[in-house]
Tab-separated table of C-alpha atoms in Angstrom:
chain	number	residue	atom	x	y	z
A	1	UNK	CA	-31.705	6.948	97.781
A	2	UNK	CA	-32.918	6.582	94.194
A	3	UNK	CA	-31.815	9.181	91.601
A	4	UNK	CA	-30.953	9.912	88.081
A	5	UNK	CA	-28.277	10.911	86.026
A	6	UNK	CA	-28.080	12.609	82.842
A	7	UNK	CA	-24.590	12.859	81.565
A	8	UNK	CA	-24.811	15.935	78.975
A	9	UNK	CA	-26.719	19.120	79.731
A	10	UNK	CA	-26.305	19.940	76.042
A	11	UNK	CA	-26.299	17.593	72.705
A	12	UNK	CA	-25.873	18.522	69.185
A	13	UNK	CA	-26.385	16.605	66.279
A	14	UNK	CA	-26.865	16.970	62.502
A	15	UNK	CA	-29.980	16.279	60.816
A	16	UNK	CA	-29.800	12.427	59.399
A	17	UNK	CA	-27.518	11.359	62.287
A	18	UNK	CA	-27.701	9.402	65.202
A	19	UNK	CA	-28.849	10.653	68.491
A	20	UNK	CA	-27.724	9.443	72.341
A	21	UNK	CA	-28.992	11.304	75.428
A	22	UNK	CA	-27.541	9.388	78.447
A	23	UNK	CA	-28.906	8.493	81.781
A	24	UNK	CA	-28.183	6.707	84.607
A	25	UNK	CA	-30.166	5.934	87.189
A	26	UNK	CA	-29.702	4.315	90.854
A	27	UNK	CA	-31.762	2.239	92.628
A	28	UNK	CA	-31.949	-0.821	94.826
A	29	UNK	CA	-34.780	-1.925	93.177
A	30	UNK	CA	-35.780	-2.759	89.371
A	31	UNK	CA	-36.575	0.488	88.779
A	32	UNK	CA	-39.721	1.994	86.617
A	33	UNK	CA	-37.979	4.224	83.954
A	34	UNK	CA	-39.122	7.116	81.696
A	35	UNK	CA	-38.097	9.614	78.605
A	36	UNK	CA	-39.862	12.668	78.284
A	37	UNK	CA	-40.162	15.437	75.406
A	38	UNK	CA	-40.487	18.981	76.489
A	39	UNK	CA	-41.230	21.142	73.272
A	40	UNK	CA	-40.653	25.015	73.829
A	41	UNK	CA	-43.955	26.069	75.700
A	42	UNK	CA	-45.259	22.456	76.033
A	43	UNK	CA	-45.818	20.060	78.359
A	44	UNK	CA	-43.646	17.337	79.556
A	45	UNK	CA	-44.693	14.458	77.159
A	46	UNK	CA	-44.059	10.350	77.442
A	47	UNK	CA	-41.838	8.992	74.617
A	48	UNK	CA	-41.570	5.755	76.299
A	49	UNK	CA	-41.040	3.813	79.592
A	50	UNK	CA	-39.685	0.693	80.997
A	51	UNK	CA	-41.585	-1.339	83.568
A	52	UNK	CA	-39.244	-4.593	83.704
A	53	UNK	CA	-40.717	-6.375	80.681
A	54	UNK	CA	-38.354	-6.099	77.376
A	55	UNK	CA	-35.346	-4.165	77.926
A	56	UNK	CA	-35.684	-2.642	74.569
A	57	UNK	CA	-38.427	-0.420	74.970
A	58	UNK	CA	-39.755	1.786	71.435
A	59	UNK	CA	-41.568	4.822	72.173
A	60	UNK	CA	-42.982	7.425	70.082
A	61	UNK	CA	-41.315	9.379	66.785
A	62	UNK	CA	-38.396	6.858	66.434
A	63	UNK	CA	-37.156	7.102	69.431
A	64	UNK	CA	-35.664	3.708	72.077
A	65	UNK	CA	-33.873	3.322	75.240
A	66	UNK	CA	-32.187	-0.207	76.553
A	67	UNK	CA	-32.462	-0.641	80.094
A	68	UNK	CA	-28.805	-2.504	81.231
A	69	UNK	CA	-28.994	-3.289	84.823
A	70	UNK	CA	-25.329	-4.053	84.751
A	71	UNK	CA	-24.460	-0.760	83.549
A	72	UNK	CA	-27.328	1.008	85.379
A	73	UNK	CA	-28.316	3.044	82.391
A	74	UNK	CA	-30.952	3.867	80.103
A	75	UNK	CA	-29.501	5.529	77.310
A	76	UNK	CA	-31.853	7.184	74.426
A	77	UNK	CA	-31.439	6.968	70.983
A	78	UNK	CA	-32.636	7.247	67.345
A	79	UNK	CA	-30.994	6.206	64.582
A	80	UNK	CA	-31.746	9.275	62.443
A	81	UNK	CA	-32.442	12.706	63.660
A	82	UNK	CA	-34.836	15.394	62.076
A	83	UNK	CA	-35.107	18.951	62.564
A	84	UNK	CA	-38.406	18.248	65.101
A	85	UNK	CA	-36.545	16.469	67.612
A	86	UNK	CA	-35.131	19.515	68.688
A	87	UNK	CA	-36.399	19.461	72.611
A	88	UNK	CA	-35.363	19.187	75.667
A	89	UNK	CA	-35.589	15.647	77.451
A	90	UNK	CA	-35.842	14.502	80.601
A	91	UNK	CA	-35.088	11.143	82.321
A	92	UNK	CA	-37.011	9.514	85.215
A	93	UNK	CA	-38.027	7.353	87.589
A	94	UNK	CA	-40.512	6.500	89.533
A	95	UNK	CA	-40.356	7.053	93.048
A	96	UNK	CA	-42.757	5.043	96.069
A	97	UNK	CA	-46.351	4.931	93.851
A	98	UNK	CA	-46.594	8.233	92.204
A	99	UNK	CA	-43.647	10.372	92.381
A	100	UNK	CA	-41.128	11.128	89.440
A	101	UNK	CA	-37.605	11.348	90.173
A	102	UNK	CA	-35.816	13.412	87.202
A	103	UNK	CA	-32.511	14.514	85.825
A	104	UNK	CA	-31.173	17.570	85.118
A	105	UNK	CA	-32.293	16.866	81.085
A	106	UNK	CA	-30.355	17.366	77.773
A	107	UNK	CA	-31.188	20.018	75.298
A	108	UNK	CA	-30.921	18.104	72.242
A	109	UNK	CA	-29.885	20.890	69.205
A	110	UNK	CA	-29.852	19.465	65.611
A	111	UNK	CA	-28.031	20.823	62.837
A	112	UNK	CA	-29.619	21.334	59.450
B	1	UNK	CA	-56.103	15.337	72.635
B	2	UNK	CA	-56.906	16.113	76.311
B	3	UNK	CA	-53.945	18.346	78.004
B	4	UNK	CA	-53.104	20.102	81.095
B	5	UNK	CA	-53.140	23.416	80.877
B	6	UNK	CA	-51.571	25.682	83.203
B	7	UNK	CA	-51.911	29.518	84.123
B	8	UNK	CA	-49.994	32.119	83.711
B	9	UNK	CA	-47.392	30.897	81.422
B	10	UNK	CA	-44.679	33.638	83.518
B	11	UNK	CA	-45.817	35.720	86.774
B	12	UNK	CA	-43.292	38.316	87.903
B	13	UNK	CA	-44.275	38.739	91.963
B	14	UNK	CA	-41.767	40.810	94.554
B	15	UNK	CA	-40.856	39.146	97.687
B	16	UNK	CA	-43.058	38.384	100.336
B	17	UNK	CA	-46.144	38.321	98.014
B	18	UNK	CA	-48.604	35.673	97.569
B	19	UNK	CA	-48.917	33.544	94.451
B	20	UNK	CA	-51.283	31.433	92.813
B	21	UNK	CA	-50.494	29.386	90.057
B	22	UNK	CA	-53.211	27.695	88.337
B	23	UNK	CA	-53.263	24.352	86.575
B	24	UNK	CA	-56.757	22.710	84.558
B	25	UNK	CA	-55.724	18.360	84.809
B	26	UNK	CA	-57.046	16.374	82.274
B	27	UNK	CA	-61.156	15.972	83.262
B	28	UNK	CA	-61.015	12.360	84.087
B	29	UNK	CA	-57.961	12.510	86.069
B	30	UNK	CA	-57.822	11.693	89.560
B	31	UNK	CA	-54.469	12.579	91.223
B	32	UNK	CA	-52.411	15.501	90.789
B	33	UNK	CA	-49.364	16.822	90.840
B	34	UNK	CA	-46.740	20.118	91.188
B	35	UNK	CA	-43.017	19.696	90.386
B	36	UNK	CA	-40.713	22.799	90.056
B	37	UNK	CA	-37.416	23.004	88.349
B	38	UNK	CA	-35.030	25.830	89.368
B	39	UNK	CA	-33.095	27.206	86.232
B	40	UNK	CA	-30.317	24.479	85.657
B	41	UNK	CA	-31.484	21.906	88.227
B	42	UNK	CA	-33.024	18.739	88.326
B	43	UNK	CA	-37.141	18.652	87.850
B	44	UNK	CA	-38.133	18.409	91.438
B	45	UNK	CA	-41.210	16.465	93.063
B	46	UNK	CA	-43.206	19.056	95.557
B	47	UNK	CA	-46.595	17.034	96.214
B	48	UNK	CA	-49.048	14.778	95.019
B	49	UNK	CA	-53.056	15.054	95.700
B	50	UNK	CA	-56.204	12.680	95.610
B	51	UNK	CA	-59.317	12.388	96.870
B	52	UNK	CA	-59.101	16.595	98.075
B	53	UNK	CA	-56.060	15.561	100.422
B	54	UNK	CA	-52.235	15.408	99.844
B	55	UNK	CA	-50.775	11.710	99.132
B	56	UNK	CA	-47.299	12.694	99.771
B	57	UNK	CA	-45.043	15.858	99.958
B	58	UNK	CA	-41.344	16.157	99.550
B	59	UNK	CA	-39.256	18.300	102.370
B	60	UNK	CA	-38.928	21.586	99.844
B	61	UNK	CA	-43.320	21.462	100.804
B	62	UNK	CA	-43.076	23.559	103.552
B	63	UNK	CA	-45.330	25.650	105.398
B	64	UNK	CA	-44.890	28.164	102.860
B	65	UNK	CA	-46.630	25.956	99.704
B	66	UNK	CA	-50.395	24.704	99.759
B	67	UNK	CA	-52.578	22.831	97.619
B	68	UNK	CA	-56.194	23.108	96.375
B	69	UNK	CA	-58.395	21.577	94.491
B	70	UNK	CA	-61.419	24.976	94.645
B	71	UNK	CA	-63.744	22.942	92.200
B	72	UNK	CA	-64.065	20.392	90.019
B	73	UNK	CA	-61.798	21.556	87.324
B	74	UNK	CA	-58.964	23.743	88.819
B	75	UNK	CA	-55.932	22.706	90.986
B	76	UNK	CA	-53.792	25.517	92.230
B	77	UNK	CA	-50.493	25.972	94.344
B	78	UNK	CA	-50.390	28.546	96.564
B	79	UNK	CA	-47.072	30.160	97.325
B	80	UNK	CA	-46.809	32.435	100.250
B	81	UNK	CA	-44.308	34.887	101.197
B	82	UNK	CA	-42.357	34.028	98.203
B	83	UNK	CA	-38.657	34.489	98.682
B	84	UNK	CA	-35.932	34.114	95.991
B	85	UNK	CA	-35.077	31.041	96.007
B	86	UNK	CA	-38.792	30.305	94.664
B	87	UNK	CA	-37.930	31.451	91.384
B	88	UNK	CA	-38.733	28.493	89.243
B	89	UNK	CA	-40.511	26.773	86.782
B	90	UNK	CA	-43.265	25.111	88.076
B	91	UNK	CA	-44.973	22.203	86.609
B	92	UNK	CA	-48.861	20.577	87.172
B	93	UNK	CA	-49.263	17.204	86.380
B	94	UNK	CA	-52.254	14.352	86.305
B	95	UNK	CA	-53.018	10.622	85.685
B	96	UNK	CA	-55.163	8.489	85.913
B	97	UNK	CA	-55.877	5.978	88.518
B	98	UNK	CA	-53.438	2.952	88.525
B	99	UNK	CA	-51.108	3.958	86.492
B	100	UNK	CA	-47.634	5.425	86.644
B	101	UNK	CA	-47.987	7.801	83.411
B	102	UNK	CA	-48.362	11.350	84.303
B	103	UNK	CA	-49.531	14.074	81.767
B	104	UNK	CA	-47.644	17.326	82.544
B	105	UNK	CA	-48.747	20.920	81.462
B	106	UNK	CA	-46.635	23.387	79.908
B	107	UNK	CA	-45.535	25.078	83.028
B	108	UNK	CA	-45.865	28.764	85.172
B	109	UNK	CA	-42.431	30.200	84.812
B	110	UNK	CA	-42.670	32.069	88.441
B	111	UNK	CA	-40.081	34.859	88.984
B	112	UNK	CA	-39.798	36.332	92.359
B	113	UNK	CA	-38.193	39.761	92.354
């Protein structure tokens, strides 16, 4: 069965640093992959996806995730974190046609 | 920018009640979705919904949980009897057709007492 995998429930970094949220994810397909942003009383949003094209895949404010079949990951990161990335995020994959399987997400805490 | 807005942000509700949560999709959106996420747990997948029928429903969708879609705006999950173990955060979500990107709303924080 497909699932996914995110290694820390909790992250904390200081402002200027870089950030890595982990995932893994298992599947016995090439899997459809996604980040999402949950701001405190917001909605799940997109930061990026992978669909099998580039296995570097830029999203929005910064952020990237590789997609390493060998390692079955798809690790987030951004080279320099500010105060606003402060979320929580969640990996995912798609499931069938429409449905998202998640992880447990990270609450990413930065530092001033 | 065009959201999904969902209502109430928390409902308190004693066991064996009846809830409604309420979700607005984005207006040209044509499937929908609930998810829930019990405090600590993974996001969960309940059911998806097009064309005023359910696509698919995970086993958790029970005879306890419905779906409507009352007009052309709302989208609501209907809990009944709530026990306990329904204490969640549940989550509305819509896209468009043909596409795997889903727009999710801020989510109903549902505590059953």
């Amino acid at each position: 069965a497909q699932s996914v995998t995110q290694l820390d429930s909790h992250v904390s970094v200081s402002e200027g640093t870089p950030v890595l949220l982990r995932c893994n994810y298992s599947s016995s397909y090439s899997p459809s992959l996604f980040w999402y942003v949950q701001h405190p009383n917001k909605g799940l949003q997109l930061l990026l996806k992978y669909t099998s094209a580039a296995t570097l895949v830029k999203g929005i404010n910064g952020f990237e995730a590789e997609f390493k079949k060998s390692e079955t990951s798809f690790h987030l990161t951004k080279p320099s974190a500010h105060m606003s990335d402060a979320a929580e995020y969640f990996c995912g994959s798609l499931s069938g046609t429409y449905k998202y399987i998640f992880g447990t997400g990270t609450r990413l805490k930065v530092l001033a | 920018e065009p959201e999904v807005t969902q209502t109430p942000s928390h409902q308190v509700t004693q066991m064996g009640q009846e809830v409604i949560l309420r979700c607005v999709p984005i207006s040209n959106h044509l499937y929908f979705y609930w998810y829930r996420q019990i405090l600590g747990q993974k996001v969960e997948f309940l059911v998806s919904f097009y064309n005023n029928e359910i696509s698919e429903k995970s086993e958790i969708f029970d005879d306890q949980f419905s779906v409507e879609r009352p007009d052309g705006s709302n989208f609501t999950l209907k809990i009944r009897s709530t026990k306990l173990e329904d204490s969640a955060m549940y989550f509305c979500a819509s896209s468009e057709p043909f596409t795997t990107e889903q727009y999710f709303g801020p989510g109903t924080r549902l505590t059953v007492t």
